[in-house]
Every structure is written in structure tokens, then in C-alpha cells.
mmCIF file of C-alpha atoms in Angstrom:
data_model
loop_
_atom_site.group_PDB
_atom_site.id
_atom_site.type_symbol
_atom_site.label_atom_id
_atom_site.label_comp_id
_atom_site.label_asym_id
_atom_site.label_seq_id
_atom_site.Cartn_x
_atom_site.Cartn_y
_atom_site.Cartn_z
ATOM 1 C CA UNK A 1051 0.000 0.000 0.000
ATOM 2 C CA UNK A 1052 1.260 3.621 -0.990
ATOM 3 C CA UNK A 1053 1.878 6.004 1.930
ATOM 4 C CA UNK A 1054 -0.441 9.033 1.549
ATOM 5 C CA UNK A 1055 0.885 12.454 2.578
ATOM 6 C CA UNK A 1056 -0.839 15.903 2.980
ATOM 7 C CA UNK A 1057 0.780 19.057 4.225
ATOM 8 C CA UNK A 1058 -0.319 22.696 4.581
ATOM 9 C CA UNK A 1059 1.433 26.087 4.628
ATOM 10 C CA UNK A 1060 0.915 29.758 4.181
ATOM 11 C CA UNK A 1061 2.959 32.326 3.948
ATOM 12 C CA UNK A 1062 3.037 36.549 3.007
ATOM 13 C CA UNK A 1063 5.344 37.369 0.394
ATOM 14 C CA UNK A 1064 6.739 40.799 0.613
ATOM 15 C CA UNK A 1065 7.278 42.616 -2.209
ATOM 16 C CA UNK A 1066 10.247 44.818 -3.076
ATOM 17 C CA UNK A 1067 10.381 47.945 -1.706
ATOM 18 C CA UNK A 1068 8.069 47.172 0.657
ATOM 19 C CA UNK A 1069 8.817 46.208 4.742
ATOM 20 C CA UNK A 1070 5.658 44.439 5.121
ATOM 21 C CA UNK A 1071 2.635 43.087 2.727
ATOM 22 C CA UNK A 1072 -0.731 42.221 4.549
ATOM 23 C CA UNK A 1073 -0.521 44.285 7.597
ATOM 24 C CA UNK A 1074 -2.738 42.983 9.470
ATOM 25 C CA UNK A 1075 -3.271 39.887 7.394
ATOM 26 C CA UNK A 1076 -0.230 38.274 9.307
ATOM 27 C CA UNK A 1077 -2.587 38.475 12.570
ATOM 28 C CA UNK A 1078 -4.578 35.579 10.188
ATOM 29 C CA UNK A 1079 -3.429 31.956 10.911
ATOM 30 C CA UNK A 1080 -4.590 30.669 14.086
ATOM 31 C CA UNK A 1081 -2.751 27.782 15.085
ATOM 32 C CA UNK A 1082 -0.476 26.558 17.603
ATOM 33 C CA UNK A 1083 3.270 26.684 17.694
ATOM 34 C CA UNK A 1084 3.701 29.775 16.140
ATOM 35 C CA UNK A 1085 7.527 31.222 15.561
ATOM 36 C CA UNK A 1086 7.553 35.112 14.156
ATOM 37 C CA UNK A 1087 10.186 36.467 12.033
ATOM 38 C CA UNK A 1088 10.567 39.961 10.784
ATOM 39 C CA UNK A 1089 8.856 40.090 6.978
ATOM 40 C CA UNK A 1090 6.084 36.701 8.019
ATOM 41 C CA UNK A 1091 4.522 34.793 10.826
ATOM 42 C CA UNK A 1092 5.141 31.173 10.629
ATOM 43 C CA UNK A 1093 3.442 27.978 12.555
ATOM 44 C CA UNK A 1094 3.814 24.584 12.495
ATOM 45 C CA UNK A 1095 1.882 21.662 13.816
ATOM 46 C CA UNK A 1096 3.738 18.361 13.874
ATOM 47 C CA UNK A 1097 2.788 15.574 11.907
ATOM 48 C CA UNK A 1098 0.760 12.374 13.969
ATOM 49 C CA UNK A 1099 2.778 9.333 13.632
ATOM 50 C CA UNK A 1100 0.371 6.736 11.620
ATOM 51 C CA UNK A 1101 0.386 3.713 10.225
ATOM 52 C CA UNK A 1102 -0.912 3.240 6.693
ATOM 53 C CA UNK A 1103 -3.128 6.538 6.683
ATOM 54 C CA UNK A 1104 -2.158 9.700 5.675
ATOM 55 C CA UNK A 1105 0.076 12.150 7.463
ATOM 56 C CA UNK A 1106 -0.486 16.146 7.902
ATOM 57 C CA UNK A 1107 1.863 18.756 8.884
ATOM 58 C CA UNK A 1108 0.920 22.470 8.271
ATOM 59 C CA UNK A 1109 3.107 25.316 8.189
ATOM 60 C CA UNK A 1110 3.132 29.030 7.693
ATOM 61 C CA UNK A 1111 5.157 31.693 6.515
ATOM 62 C CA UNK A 1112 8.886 31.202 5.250
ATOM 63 C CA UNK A 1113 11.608 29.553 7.998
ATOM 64 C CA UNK A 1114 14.068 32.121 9.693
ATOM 65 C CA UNK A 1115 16.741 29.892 8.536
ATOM 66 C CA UNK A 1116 16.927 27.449 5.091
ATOM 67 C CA UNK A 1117 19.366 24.925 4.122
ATOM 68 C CA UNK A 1118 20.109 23.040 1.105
ATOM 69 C CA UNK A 1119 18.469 20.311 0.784
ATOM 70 C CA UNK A 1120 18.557 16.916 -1.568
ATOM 71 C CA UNK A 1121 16.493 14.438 -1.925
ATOM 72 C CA UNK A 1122 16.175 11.092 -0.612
ATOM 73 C CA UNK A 1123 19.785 9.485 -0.537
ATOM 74 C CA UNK A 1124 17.655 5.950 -1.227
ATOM 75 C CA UNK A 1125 16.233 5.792 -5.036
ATOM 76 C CA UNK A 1126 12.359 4.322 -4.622
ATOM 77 C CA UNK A 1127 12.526 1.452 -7.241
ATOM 78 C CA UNK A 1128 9.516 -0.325 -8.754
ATOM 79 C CA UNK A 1129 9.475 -3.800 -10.737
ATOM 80 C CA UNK A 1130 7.710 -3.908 -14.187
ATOM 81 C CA UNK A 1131 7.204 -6.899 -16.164
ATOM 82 C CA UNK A 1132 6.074 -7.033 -19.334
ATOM 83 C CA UNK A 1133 5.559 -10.500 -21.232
ATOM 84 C CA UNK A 1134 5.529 -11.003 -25.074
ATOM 85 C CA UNK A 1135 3.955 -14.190 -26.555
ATOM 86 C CA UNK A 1136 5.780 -16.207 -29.194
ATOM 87 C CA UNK A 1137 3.855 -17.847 -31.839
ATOM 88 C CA UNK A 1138 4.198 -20.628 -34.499
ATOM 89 C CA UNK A 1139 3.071 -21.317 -37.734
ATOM 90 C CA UNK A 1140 2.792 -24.853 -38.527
ATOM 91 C CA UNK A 1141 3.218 -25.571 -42.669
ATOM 92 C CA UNK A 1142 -0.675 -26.608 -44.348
ATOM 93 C CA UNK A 1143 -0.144 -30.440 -44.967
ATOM 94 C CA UNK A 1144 -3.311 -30.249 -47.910
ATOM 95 C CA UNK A 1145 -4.553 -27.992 -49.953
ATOM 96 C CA UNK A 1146 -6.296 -26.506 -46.860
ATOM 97 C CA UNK A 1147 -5.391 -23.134 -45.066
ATOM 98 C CA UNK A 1148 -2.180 -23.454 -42.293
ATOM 99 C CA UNK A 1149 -3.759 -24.169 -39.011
ATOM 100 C CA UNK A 1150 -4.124 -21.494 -36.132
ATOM 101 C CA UNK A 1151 -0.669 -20.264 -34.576
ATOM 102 C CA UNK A 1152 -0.053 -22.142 -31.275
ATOM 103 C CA UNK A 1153 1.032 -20.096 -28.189
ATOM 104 C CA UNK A 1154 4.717 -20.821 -26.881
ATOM 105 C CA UNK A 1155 4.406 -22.254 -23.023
ATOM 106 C CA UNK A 1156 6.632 -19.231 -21.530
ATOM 107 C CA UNK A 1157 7.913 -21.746 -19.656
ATOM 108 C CA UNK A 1158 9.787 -23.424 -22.320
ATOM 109 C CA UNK A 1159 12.832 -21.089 -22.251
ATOM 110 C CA UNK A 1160 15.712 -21.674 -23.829
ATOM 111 C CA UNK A 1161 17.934 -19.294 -21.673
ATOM 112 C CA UNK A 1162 18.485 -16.232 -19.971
ATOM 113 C CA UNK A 1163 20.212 -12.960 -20.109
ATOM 114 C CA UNK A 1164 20.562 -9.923 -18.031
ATOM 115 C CA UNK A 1165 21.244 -6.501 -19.021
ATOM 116 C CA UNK A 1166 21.722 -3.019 -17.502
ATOM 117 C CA UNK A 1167 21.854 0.679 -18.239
ATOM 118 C CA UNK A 1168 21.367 3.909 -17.408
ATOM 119 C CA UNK A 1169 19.590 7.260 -19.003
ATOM 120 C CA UNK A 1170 19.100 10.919 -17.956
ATOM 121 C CA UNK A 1171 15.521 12.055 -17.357
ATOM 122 C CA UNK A 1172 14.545 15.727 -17.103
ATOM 123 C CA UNK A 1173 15.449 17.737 -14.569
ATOM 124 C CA UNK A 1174 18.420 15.831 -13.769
ATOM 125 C CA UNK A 1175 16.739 12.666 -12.640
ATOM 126 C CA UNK A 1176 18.225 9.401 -13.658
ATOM 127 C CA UNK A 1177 16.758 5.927 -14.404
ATOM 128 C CA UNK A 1178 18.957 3.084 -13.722
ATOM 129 C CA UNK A 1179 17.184 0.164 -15.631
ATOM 130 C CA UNK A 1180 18.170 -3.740 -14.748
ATOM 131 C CA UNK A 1181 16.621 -6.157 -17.818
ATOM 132 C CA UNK A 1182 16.269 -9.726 -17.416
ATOM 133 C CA UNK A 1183 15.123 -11.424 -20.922
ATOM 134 C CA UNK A 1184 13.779 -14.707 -21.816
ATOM 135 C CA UNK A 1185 14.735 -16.911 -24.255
ATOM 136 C CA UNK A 1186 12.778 -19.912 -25.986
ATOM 137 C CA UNK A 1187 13.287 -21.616 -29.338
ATOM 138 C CA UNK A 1188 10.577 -22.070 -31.878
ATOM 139 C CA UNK A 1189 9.933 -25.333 -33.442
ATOM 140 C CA UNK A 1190 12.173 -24.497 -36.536
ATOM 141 C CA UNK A 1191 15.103 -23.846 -34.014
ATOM 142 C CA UNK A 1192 14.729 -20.057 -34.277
ATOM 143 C CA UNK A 1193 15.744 -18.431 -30.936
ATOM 144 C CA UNK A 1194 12.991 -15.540 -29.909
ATOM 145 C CA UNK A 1195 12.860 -13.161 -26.455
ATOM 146 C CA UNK A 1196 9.526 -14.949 -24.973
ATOM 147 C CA UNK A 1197 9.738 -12.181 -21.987
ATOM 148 C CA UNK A 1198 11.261 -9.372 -20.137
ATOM 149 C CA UNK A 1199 11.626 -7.929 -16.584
ATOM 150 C CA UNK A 1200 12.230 -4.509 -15.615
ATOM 151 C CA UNK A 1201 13.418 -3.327 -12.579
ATOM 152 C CA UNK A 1202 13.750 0.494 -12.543
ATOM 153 C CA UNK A 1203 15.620 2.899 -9.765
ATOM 154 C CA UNK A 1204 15.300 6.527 -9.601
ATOM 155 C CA UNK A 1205 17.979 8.657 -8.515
ATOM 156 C CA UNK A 1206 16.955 12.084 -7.768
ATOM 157 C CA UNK A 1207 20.060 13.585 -6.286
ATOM 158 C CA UNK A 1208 21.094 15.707 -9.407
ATOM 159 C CA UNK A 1209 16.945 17.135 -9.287
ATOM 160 C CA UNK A 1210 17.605 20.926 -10.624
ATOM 161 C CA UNK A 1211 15.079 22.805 -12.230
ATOM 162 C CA UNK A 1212 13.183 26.445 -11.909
ATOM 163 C CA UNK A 1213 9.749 27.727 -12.990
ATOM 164 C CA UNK A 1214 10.778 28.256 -16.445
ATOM 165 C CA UNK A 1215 12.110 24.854 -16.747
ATOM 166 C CA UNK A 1216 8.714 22.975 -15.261
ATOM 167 C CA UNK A 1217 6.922 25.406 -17.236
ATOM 168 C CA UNK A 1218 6.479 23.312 -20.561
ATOM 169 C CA UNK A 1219 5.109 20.109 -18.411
ATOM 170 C CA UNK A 1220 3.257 22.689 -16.430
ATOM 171 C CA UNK A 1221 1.101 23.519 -19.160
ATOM 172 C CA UNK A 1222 0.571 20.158 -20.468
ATOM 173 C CA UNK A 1223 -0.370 18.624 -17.032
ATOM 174 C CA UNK A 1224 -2.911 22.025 -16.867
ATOM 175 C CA UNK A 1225 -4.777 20.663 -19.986
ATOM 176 C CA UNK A 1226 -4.292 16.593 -19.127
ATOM 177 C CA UNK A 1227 -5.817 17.089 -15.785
ATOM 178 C CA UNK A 1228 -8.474 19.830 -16.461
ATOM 179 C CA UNK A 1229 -11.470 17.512 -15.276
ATOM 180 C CA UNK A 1230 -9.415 16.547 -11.739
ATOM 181 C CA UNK A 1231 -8.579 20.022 -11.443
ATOM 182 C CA UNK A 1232 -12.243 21.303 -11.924
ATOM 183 C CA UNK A 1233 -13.823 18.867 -9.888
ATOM 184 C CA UNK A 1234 -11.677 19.916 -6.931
ATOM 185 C CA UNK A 1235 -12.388 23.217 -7.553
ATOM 186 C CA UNK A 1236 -16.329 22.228 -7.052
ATOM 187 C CA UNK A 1237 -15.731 20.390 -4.033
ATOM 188 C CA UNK A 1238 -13.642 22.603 -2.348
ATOM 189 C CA UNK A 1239 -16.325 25.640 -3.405
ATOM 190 C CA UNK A 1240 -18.910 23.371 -1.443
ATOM 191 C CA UNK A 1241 -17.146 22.699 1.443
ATOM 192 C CA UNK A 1242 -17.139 26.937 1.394
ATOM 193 C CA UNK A 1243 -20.686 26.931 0.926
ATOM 194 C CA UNK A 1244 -21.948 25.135 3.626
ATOM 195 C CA UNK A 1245 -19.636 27.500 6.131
ATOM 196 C CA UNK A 1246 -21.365 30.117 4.404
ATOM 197 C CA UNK A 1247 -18.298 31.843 2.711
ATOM 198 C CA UNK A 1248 -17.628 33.190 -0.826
ATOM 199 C CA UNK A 1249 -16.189 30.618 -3.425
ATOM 200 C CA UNK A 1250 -12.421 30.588 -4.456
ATOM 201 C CA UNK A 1251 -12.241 31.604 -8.253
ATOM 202 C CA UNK A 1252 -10.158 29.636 -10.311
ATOM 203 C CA UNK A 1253 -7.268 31.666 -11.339
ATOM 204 C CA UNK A 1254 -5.586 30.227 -14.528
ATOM 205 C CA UNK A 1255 -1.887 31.951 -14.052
ATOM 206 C CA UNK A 1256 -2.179 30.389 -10.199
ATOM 207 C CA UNK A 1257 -2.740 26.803 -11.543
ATOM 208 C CA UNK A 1258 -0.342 26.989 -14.027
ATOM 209 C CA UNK A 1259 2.141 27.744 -11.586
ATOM 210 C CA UNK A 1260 0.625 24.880 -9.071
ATOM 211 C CA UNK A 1261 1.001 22.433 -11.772
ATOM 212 C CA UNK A 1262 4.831 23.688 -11.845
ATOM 213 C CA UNK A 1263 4.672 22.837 -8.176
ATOM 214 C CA UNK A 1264 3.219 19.522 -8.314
ATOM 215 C CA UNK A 1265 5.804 18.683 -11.087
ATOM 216 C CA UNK A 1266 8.186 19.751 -8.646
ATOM 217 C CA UNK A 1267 7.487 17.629 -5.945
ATOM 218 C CA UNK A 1268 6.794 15.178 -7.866
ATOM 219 C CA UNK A 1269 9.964 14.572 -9.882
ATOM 220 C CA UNK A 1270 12.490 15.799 -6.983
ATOM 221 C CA UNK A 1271 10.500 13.448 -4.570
ATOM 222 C CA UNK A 1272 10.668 16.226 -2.074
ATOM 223 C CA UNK A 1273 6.848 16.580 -0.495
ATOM 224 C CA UNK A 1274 7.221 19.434 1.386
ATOM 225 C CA UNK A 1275 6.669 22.742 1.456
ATOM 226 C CA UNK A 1276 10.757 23.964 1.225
ATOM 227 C CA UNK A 1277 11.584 22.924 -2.237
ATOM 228 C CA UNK A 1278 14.671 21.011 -3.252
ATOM 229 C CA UNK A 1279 16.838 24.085 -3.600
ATOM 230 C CA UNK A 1280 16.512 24.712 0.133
ATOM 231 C CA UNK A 1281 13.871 27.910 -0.689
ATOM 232 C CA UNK A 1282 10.120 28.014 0.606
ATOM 233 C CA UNK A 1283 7.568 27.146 -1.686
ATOM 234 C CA UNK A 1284 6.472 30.797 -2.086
ATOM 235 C CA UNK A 1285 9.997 31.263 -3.833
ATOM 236 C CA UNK A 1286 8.169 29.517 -7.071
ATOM 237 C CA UNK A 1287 5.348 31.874 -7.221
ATOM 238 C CA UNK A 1288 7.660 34.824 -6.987
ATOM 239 C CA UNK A 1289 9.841 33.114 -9.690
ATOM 240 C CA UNK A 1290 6.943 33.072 -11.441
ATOM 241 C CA UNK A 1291 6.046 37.060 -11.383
ATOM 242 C CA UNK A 1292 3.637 37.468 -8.245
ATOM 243 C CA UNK A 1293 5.311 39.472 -5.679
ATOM 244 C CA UNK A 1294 3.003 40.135 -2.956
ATOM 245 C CA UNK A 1295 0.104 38.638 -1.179
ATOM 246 C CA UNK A 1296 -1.183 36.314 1.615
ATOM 247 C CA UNK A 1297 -0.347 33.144 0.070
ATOM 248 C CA UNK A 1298 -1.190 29.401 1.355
ATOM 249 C CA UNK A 1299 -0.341 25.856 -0.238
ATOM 250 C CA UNK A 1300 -1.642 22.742 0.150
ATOM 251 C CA UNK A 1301 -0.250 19.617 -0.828
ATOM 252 C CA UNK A 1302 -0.474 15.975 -1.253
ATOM 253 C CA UNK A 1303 1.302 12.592 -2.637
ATOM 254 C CA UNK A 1304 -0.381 8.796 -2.639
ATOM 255 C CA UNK A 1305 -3.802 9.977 -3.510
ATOM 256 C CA UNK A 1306 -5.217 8.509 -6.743
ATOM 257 C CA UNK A 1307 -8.632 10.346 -6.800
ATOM 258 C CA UNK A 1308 -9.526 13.875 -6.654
ATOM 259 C CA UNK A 1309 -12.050 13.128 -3.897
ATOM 260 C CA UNK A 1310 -9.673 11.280 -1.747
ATOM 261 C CA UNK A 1311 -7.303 14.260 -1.804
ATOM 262 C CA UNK A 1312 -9.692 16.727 -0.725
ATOM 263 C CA UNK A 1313 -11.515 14.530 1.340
ATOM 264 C CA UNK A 1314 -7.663 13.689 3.162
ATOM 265 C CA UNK A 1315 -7.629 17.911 3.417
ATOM 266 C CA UNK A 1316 -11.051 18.542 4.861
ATOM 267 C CA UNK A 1317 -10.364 16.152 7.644
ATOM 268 C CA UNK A 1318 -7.162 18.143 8.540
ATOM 269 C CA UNK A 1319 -7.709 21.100 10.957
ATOM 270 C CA UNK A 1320 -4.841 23.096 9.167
ATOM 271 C CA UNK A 1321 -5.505 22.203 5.516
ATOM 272 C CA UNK A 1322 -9.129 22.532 6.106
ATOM 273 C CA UNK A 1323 -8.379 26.317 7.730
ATOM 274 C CA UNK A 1324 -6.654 27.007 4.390
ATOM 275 C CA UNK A 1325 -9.852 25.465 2.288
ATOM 276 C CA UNK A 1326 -12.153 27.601 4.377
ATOM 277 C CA UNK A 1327 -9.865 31.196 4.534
ATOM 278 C CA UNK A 1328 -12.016 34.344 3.880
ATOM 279 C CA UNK A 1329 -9.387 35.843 2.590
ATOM 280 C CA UNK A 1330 -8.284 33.740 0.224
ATOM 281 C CA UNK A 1331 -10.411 34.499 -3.298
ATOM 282 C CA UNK A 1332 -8.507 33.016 -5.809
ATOM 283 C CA UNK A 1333 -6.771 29.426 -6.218
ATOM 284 C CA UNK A 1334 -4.691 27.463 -8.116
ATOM 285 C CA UNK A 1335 -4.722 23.712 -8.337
ATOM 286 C CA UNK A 1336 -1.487 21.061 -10.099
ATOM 287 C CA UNK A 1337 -1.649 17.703 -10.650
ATOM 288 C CA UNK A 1338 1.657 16.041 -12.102
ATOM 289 C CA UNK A 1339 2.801 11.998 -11.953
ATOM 290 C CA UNK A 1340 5.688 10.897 -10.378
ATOM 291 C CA UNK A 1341 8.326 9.489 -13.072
ATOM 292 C CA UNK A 1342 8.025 6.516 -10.763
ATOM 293 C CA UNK A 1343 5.047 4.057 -11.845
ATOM 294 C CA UNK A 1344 5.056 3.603 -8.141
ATOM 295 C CA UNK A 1345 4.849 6.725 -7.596
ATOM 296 C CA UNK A 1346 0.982 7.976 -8.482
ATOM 297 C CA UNK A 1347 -0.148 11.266 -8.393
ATOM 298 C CA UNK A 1348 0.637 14.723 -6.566
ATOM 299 C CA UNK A 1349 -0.861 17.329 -5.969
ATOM 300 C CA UNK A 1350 -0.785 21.017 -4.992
ATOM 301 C CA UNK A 1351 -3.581 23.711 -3.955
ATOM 302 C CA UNK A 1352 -2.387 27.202 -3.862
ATOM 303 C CA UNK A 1353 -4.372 29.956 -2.580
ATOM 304 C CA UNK A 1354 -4.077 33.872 -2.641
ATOM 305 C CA UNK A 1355 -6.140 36.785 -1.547
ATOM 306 C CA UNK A 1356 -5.212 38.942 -4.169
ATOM 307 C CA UNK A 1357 -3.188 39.017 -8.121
#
């Protein structure tokens, strides 16, 4: 079973030339364990310990101190086995047609090889691939692959990339998961409704750059709110042109549904304090797959009271 992961943060991101962007705004999250710096107020509530359910942590504002940070020193791997059928053609003994091809027990094999390599991936990411093939003979002594094993590591150490190289993916996964991304939307809208507050608008330029975020975490393998180069994920949106604003993020990794994603977010206190945020009018929503087959889906939900 995939371990499911949700995590939610906000933040205030201060433009230049100005000390301070919200004012007052920064008086907005309400939860324990604060910490204050001097441009954001930050809080974080640890994570419950669980087994086989998914695990929240919630954060706000930027951390007074960042480091560099990598990703997991321990690829994931996944095994993938695909099987070919071999087929034989007997010769027509009359003037009759030849007689159905016969199926090759993939049992039968002749011998075994193995086999190993390596290729880049984007964004630095490499796939180490380990191939174990098959051999059988057909009846006329003709040696064919009757099937192949994958096994498949991904190293994410060398994960680089900015905005304007998830940008092109960004896009695409904006269009590929339009119907995910509009039905959370709706839900998310309804859960609004019934506390009696204003629906989030869908902002297009905020869920392009939340599919850059989701193809973020998802390739670097890093689901959390600091991003692999050490910088808070409200570094993105600035990369991406928006300087100012009360800003909060939601994300999640294991999910395979939209429902189960925002279902996993309305039964957490902090992600479901981001969901239902009066001040928040606009969102964004990504979706992007982990390179990893294993890997499923992730997601990110950013939110902003004004563009």
C-alpha cells in the first residue's frame, strides 16, 4: 500500500520595496506553535505518527533559517514486467489453409540474459534500468525473447530545475488534468458553501504555476513545502512574477482520486483552515505523476487573496 501524505502552509510574500505586505493579514493563521520572524509569521503543527493513513503537517510563513536540501539518498525502485507471446506457424499439410498459430508455453525457455543501463531524465533525474530477458526456441530452431523484466531505480540527487524549466510540463499537465482540477475546484467551493463563505475563483496563471509545483514535488520526490533548492515554496510563485500577497499551499502525494485528496484535506484542521480562509479568493490547483510508476499522483492547492 502507498503512503499518503498531505501538508499545509501559508505564507506573506513581501514585495520589493516594501517592509511588510498584509498588515494585518499576518494576525490571520490561528494555530499553535507559532515562531515570528521579521517580513512573516510562521506555525507549524507536527505531523501524527500513523500507520498506513495519511500524514499532515501544516506550516506558515517562510523559515528564519533554510538549508540546502537533496532528496532522498535511497532511489524508490519499482518492478515492471512485461511478457511477449511467441507464436508458431505450422506448414498446411493439404490444400487446406495453415492451421491457427499455437502459443509458446513461456515456460519453455531456452535461456536467460541480463542486461543493464542507465539514461538521464529531465530535470536531472536518472533511471537506472536492470533487464532480465527470456529466451525460448521455436519449433524451426529459431531463438525468440519470450519475456522481459524490468526493474527500474530513480535517482533524484542531481533534481535541478526552476519555474521556467517545469513550465512546458506545467502547461501540459494544466490541460491533461483539467477535469481533476475542476472537480476539486467544485468540491472545495462546497465545502465553502456550507460554512457560508464566498467561493475561491479559479485563477488560470495560479494553476499553471501549481502544476509547476506539483511537477516539482513530484519529480524531486521532495513533499514538502521547502523545495529542493533549500527555498520556501512561495519562492516559485515569486519566480513566477507574483510578488506580494497572503499566500497558502496545500499539498499531497499517494492519492489517486480527486475526492480522496480533498476529502484527506477537509479532515485536517490546518488544511481545512486554508480550504475555508475568507481571505483567500482566488486558487490554483497542479496535478503532475511521479516518473516513478510507483509513484501515483501529486498534488498542490495554492491559494491567494489577491493578483
Amino acid at each position: 500500500m502507498h503512503r499518503k501524505i498531505i501538508s499545509a502552509s501559508l505564507a506573506i510574500l513581501i514585495a520589493a520595496g516594501l517592509t511588510a505586505c498584509g498588515g494585518a493579514r499576518q494576525e490571520s493563521p490561528t494555530t499553535t506553535a507559532a515562531t515570528t520572524a521579521s517580513t512573516a509569521v510562521a506555525t507549524t503543527t507536527a505531523a501524527p505518527a500513523t500507520t498506513q493513513a495519511p500524514t499532515t503537517a501544516a506550516t506558515t510563513a517562510a523559515p528564519t533559517t533554510t538549508k540546502k536540501v537533496t532528496t532522498t539518498a535511497k532511489p524508490t525502485t519499482t518492478k515492471v514486467t512485461t511478457t511477449k507471446a511467441v507464436t508458431t506457424t505450422q506448414k498446411a499439410t493439404t490444400t487446406e489453409a495453415a492451421t491457427e498459430p499455437t502459443t509458446l508455453p513461456l515456460t519453455d525457455f531456452h535461456r536467460r540474459e541480463e542486461d543493464a543501463y542507465t539514461e538521464k531524465l529531465k530535470y536531472g533525474v536518472i533511471r537506472s534500468r536492470a533487464v532480465t530477458r527470456y529466451f525460448a526456441l521455436l519449433d524451426d530452431g529459431t531463438e525468440v525473447v519470450a519475456k522481459e523484466d524490468f526493474v527500474d531505480v530513480y535517482t533524484r540527487l542531481g533534481y535541478s530545475a526552476g519555474y521556467n524549466d517545469l513550465l512546458p510540463a506545467a502547461k501540459d499537465n494544466r490541460e491533461k488534468y483539467r477535469e481533476m482540477i475542476d472537480e476539486i475546484l467544485s468540491t472545495i467551493n462546497s465545502y465553502r458553501a456550507e460554512g457560508g463563505i464566498e467561493p475561491l475563483e479559479l485563477d488560470e496563471k495560479l494553476t499553471e504555476i501549481a502544476c509547476a509545483r506539483a511537477e516539482e514535488i513530484a519529480w524531486s520526490g521532495r513533499h514538502s513545502h521547502t523545495r529542493p533548492n533549500g527555498k520556501y515554496f512561495h519562492s516559485l510563485i515569486k519566480e513566477a512574477g507574483l510578488e506580494s500577497g497572503f499566500v497558502g499551499e496545500n499539498i499531497g502525494w499517494g492519492y489517486t482520486t480527486a475526492r480522496d485528496v480533498c476529502e484527506a484535506w477537509k479532515a485536517s484542521k490546518t488544511h481545512y483552515e486554508n480550504l475555508m480562509n475568507p481571505d483567500f479568493k482566488k486558487t490554483g490547483i497542479g496535478i503532475a505523476a511521479d516518473p516513478d510508476p510507483d509513484g501515483n499522483l501529486c498534488w498542490a492547492n495554492l491559494f491567494i487573496d489577491e493578483m
